[in-house]
């Protein structure tokens, strides 16, 4: 099958960054090849060098990054030998790129349509009208409203911006699309739909895809082959079916274990320890410090990738012949030196935060002309009557599609936005009292962690300053600053070396940035945490670490936590109670097991069915939702979900169901016709006989 | 009322209040200064104390202070600046030409330096660490921190006295008696006199724009959106343009503010080059305590600063799509 020339070959690639604190050996001999028409996955923990490989292929390495060795051949041509101008011609025309952080990747002062048009006009000699037409077509293709091409990036939600970058990548129908975490940070439904669109179009235009992600589930569903990176080395490589079902490398086994599942009985087990030290080229097996099967041999040299007989499967491990035995042991948490904590009943304390009928409405932006004419503004009802309460030691999960108002709710509860209406009580004190002069106290006690790590970190400050700054502002633990910083960095699993403390945000990997943002919040020992998608940029093992960390904070420090996410698997893992949000309202809320296993609201059902399945042999049943949520401006009467609800009746269209229309006080749903009998998960139960880790 | 209108209304109110405060301060400060505008005239015997009384009454200066103040405000509001005490000519007839002289020198110079230094600054920021960057910063910072008259004198010595390329003093030949606007400002003779002060002004202001533009580009340089532009195949220069466009905001704001401030003239420069501008006129008028003249000049200056402040706010809202009218980011 490999008789024809591969589309892309990466051969023994070495990339090194030079920083003030010394060199970083980010990629240390990576080789793989992608055949025409193949979807190829690149996975691995944060900092394993995935993005660096992508940037090397695209010629986008920052100035301090250098390719020390290796070749990158595209259709047989070595890209590294091309001149700058020749290289530019290859970019986008042949190889397009979907960047990791769509939030910051669009030019803020250029309309989204123009940015796509720019890509087209740069490479094709087309008239402006035709280019515009093409942009509209692309918008339509990726599910954006073609009439919104004249809008600026900040008018789009995260998911929509990601669609813009995808539209841009598809514009010239390239041979290869390199997508760096294209759906990370998007909610499950949108992720599902975007992947769907992407694969669909990609199949139509017959291009290959290099998909970089830490979500093994996504790779399992979309790719035919993959490579797993660790410490800049390929640990295991081959066809997705072989590698994920029968891993032969301890690293893959560990990664698979740490992938949380919505309805997995076992808690996920993360690989203990921290990522390898990259300040020198690895001389031992890169994974040896964290590998439970490590022997003396492993200390001597990094194992070569070895071809396993008779299948498309390669593994770099000295003990690959014992794979079957290791696979068995790897499912036991004890193997990884992780004590299994007895599932202790959550002891929740007093109510610490309570919201009653909270509303936040935004005035919609108008054109300059209508502003001057004084037209009455319309309002976006981002949060529209939310009531909830959180106790100490309790984690409340809030789930929902992007644009449903989750983030606004978080910001409102953190008083970053003033509520339009309703009540909010924190620690027994209504929010008005904090607002009138006690903001500082409030800001120390209640911390919010944002979705977008890059936006919230000052690019000019080193890690030391970033984490220490809150201490200065709040005059907290100033006499033991260094100790406080070090402790917190350790808590979030970051290195505490001087060189790391001196690094600036742009020198960190996506996951490292997010953890710095988390450390900034934790350094003040808050009473309450609001986490807005804190883990969306993190790879599985870090995500599990973070979830465990939050759980521990809730249990031992008695703090209350609100965890906002679209990732139901993580939410199910970490929360005590779960609230499902749709169009500014909470449509279902209750104890987490009850909501997941006996979901009542039709919307919750469709959310549950959109989560990807990490086992490639399992076919997932999707309940794809038609359309997207309407903009919360002119809402129809009746149930807000009615336009998309498969069960809607005339009754649903005439009056809105109250938040407690169904269920009891432990589990409420705003629906006239709740699903009560059937278990929505049973249709896709994963125990279908294949060798799966969660047995 | 929409938010945007409210925003404009608020800015206008604040501007009006600021103007009021500044003209009030100048009114009282002038009155509190010892002496009176007629002191010199009286001491030199050109004016008898009785005549002085008369003129005093004529200008309303014998009335109680609060009445004078009210009249003063009313006149300012209707742009009636009155008559100069010492020159017995309408204030506007005195100040108008001087203001024109100042603006004709400073506005083109400011625009030139804003465009050129910003472009150079952006280039310098893009090529961070290059000799072009370090030299341009060193040179312009040096020029900025050297008092403007020293640069001026230095250039005078070089180009006027040594090389004799341009005249050293004044706005035109002493014999010239231009009539008409065209003749005044568009003659070769005027250009000849214009070049040196123009150059000095350009150099003097270059440092601010250069640094602002350079810092903006440096900050934008590592950003993710530029990476995507690069991935799209934009050339270095095209990327630089995008980085520049993204860091234009502070430059434009600063330009608008500076533009408001040049209504005060550059006194030292006007003195060195014998340029008959508003700065010199103001100093002279203060010395002579010519109340109406000083008040009018100060009013115009304050108004210019305040109006340009307003303009810069509106410009910001226009240039940066994320700035909403209520001041926050959307
Ligand atoms: N510009 C830079 N300067 C110095 N070091 C860098 C730079 N960019 C990345 N690194 C380092 O190189 C290593 C690999 O980073 P890379 O961004 O490739 O990781 P990644 O696998 O994409 O991680 P993530 O999943 O978190 O995005 C990390 O240790 C990171 O700190
Ligand atoms: S070579 Fe040794 S240390 Fe490395 S993965 Fe295999 S068993 Fe573990
Ligand atoms: S109330 Fe009706 S429309 Fe709304 S979710 Fe329930 S069944 Fe669907
Ligand atoms: Mg990355």
CSV table of N, CA and C and ligand atoms in Angstrom, one decimal, chain A residues 17-19 22 24-27 44-55 62-65 100 180-181 212-214 229 276 278 500 503 506-513 515 537-539 542, ligand 1:
chain,number,residue,atom,x,y,z
A,17,UNK,N,14.9,24.9,21.3
A,17,UNK,CA,14.7,26.3,21.6
A,17,UNK,C,15.8,26.8,22.5
A,18,UNK,N,16.3,28.0,22.2
A,18,UNK,CA,17.2,28.6,23.1
A,18,UNK,C,16.5,29.7,23.9
A,19,UNK,N,16.7,29.6,25.2
A,19,UNK,CA,16.0,30.6,26.1
A,19,UNK,C,17.1,31.2,27.0
A,22,UNK,N,18.7,28.6,29.3
A,22,UNK,CA,19.3,27.5,28.7
A,22,UNK,C,18.5,26.9,27.5
A,24,UNK,N,16.1,24.3,25.4
A,24,UNK,CA,15.0,23.3,25.6
A,24,UNK,C,15.0,22.4,24.4
A,25,UNK,N,15.2,21.1,24.7
A,25,UNK,CA,15.2,20.1,23.6
A,25,UNK,C,13.8,19.6,23.4
A,26,UNK,N,13.0,20.3,22.6
A,26,UNK,CA,11.6,20.1,22.5
A,26,UNK,C,11.3,18.8,21.7
A,27,UNK,N,12.0,18.7,20.6
A,27,UNK,CA,11.7,17.5,19.7
A,27,UNK,C,13.1,16.8,19.5
A,44,UNK,N,-0.2,13.2,22.7
A,44,UNK,CA,0.8,13.2,23.7
A,44,UNK,C,0.5,14.2,24.8
A,45,UNK,N,1.2,14.1,25.9
A,45,UNK,CA,0.9,15.0,27.0
A,45,UNK,C,1.3,16.5,26.6
A,46,UNK,N,0.9,17.4,27.4
A,46,UNK,CA,1.3,18.8,27.2
A,46,UNK,C,2.8,18.9,27.3
A,47,UNK,N,3.4,19.7,26.4
A,47,UNK,CA,4.8,19.9,26.4
A,47,UNK,C,5.6,18.7,25.7
A,48,UNK,N,4.9,17.8,25.1
A,48,UNK,CA,5.6,16.7,24.5
A,48,UNK,C,6.1,17.0,23.1
A,49,UNK,N,5.8,18.2,22.6
A,49,UNK,CA,6.4,18.7,21.4
A,49,UNK,C,5.5,18.6,20.2
A,50,UNK,N,4.2,18.4,20.4
A,50,UNK,CA,3.3,18.2,19.3
A,50,UNK,C,3.2,19.5,18.5
A,51,UNK,N,3.0,20.6,19.1
A,51,UNK,CA,2.9,21.9,18.4
A,51,UNK,C,4.2,22.2,17.7
A,52,UNK,N,5.3,21.9,18.4
A,52,UNK,CA,6.6,22.2,17.8
A,52,UNK,C,6.8,21.5,16.5
A,53,UNK,N,6.4,20.2,16.5
A,53,UNK,CA,6.5,19.5,15.2
A,53,UNK,C,5.7,20.2,14.1
A,54,UNK,N,4.5,20.6,14.5
A,54,UNK,CA,3.6,21.2,13.5
A,54,UNK,C,4.3,22.5,13.0
A,55,UNK,N,4.8,23.3,13.9
A,55,UNK,CA,5.4,24.5,13.5
A,55,UNK,C,6.6,24.3,12.7
A,62,UNK,N,9.2,29.9,16.2
A,62,UNK,CA,9.6,31.3,16.6
A,62,UNK,C,11.1,31.4,16.4
A,63,UNK,N,11.6,32.7,16.6
A,63,UNK,CA,13.0,33.0,16.2
A,63,UNK,C,14.0,32.2,17.1
A,64,UNK,N,13.6,31.8,18.3
A,64,UNK,CA,14.5,31.1,19.2
A,64,UNK,C,14.5,29.6,19.0
A,65,UNK,N,13.7,29.2,18.0
A,65,UNK,CA,13.6,27.7,17.8
A,65,UNK,C,14.4,27.4,16.5
A,100,UNK,N,-3.7,26.3,17.3
A,100,UNK,CA,-4.2,25.8,18.6
A,100,UNK,C,-5.1,26.7,19.4
A,180,UNK,N,-4.0,22.0,14.8
A,180,UNK,CA,-3.4,21.8,16.2
A,180,UNK,C,-4.5,22.1,17.2
A,181,UNK,N,-5.0,21.0,17.8
A,181,UNK,CA,-6.1,21.1,18.7
A,181,UNK,C,-7.3,21.9,18.2
A,212,UNK,N,-3.6,17.2,15.6
A,212,UNK,CA,-2.9,17.2,16.8
A,212,UNK,C,-3.9,17.4,18.0
A,213,UNK,N,-3.9,16.5,18.9
A,213,UNK,CA,-4.8,16.7,20.0
A,213,UNK,C,-4.4,15.8,21.2
A,214,UNK,N,-4.8,16.2,22.3
A,214,UNK,CA,-4.5,15.3,23.5
A,214,UNK,C,-5.7,14.4,23.8
A,229,UNK,N,3.6,11.1,21.3
A,229,UNK,CA,4.8,11.7,21.6
A,229,UNK,C,5.0,11.8,23.1
A,276,UNK,N,9.1,15.3,31.5
A,276,UNK,CA,10.6,15.2,31.6
A,276,UNK,C,11.3,16.5,31.5
A,278,UNK,N,13.6,18.8,29.8
A,278,UNK,CA,14.1,18.9,28.4
A,278,UNK,C,15.3,19.7,28.2
A,500,UNK,N,12.6,28.0,34.7
A,500,UNK,CA,11.1,28.0,34.4
A,500,UNK,C,10.5,29.3,35.0
A,503,UNK,N,10.7,32.1,32.6
A,503,UNK,CA,10.1,32.0,31.3
A,503,UNK,C,8.9,32.9,31.2
A,506,UNK,N,4.9,33.4,26.3
A,506,UNK,CA,5.0,32.8,24.9
A,506,UNK,C,6.0,31.7,24.8
A,507,UNK,N,6.8,31.5,25.9
A,507,UNK,CA,7.8,30.4,25.9
A,507,UNK,C,7.2,29.2,26.5
A,508,UNK,N,5.9,29.2,26.9
A,508,UNK,CA,5.3,28.0,27.5
A,508,UNK,C,4.4,27.3,26.5
A,509,UNK,N,4.2,26.0,26.8
A,509,UNK,CA,3.3,25.3,25.9
A,509,UNK,C,1.9,25.7,26.4
A,510,UNK,N,0.9,25.4,25.5
A,510,UNK,CA,-0.5,25.7,25.9
A,510,UNK,C,-0.9,25.3,27.3
A,511,UNK,N,-0.6,24.0,27.6
A,511,UNK,CA,-0.9,23.5,28.9
A,511,UNK,C,-0.2,24.2,30.0
A,512,UNK,N,1.0,24.5,29.8
A,512,UNK,CA,1.8,25.2,30.9
A,512,UNK,C,1.2,26.5,31.2
A,513,UNK,N,0.8,27.2,30.1
A,513,UNK,CA,0.2,28.6,30.4
A,513,UNK,C,-1.1,28.4,31.2
A,515,UNK,N,-1.8,26.2,33.4
A,515,UNK,CA,-1.5,25.9,34.8
A,515,UNK,C,-0.9,27.1,35.5
A,537,UNK,N,-7.5,23.3,27.7
A,537,UNK,CA,-6.3,23.2,27.0
A,537,UNK,C,-5.4,22.1,27.5
A,538,UNK,N,-5.8,21.4,28.5
A,538,UNK,CA,-4.9,20.5,29.1
A,538,UNK,C,-5.0,19.1,28.5
A,539,UNK,N,-3.9,18.4,28.5
A,539,UNK,CA,-4.0,17.0,28.0
A,539,UNK,C,-4.6,16.1,29.1
A,542,UNK,N,-2.9,15.8,32.6
A,542,UNK,CA,-3.0,17.0,33.4
A,542,UNK,C,-4.4,17.3,33.8
C,1,LIG,N1,9.2,29.7,22.1
C,1,LIG,C1,9.6,28.8,22.9
C,1,LIG,N2,10.7,29.1,23.7
C,1,LIG,C2,11.2,28.2,24.6
C,1,LIG,N3,10.6,27.0,24.8
C,1,LIG,C3,9.5,26.7,24.2
C,1,LIG,C4,8.9,27.6,23.2
C,1,LIG,N4,7.8,27.0,22.7
C,1,LIG,C5,7.7,25.8,23.3
C,1,LIG,N5,8.7,25.6,24.2
C,1,LIG,C6,8.9,24.4,25.0
C,1,LIG,O1,9.0,23.3,24.2
C,1,LIG,C7,8.3,22.2,24.7
C,1,LIG,C8,7.3,21.6,23.7
C,1,LIG,O2,6.3,22.6,23.5
C,1,LIG,P1,5.0,22.3,22.5
C,1,LIG,O3,4.3,23.6,22.4
C,1,LIG,O4,5.5,21.7,21.3
C,1,LIG,O5,4.1,21.3,23.3
C,1,LIG,P2,2.7,20.6,23.0
C,1,LIG,O6,2.9,19.2,22.9
C,1,LIG,O7,2.1,21.3,21.8
C,1,LIG,O8,1.9,21.0,24.3
C,1,LIG,P3,0.4,21.4,24.6
C,1,LIG,O9,-0.4,20.2,24.5
C,1,LIG,O10,0.4,21.9,26.0
C,1,LIG,O11,0.1,22.4,23.6
C,1,LIG,C9,7.7,22.6,26.1
C,1,LIG,O12,8.6,22.2,27.1
C,1,LIG,C10,7.7,24.2,25.9
C,1,LIG,O13,7.9,24.8,27.2
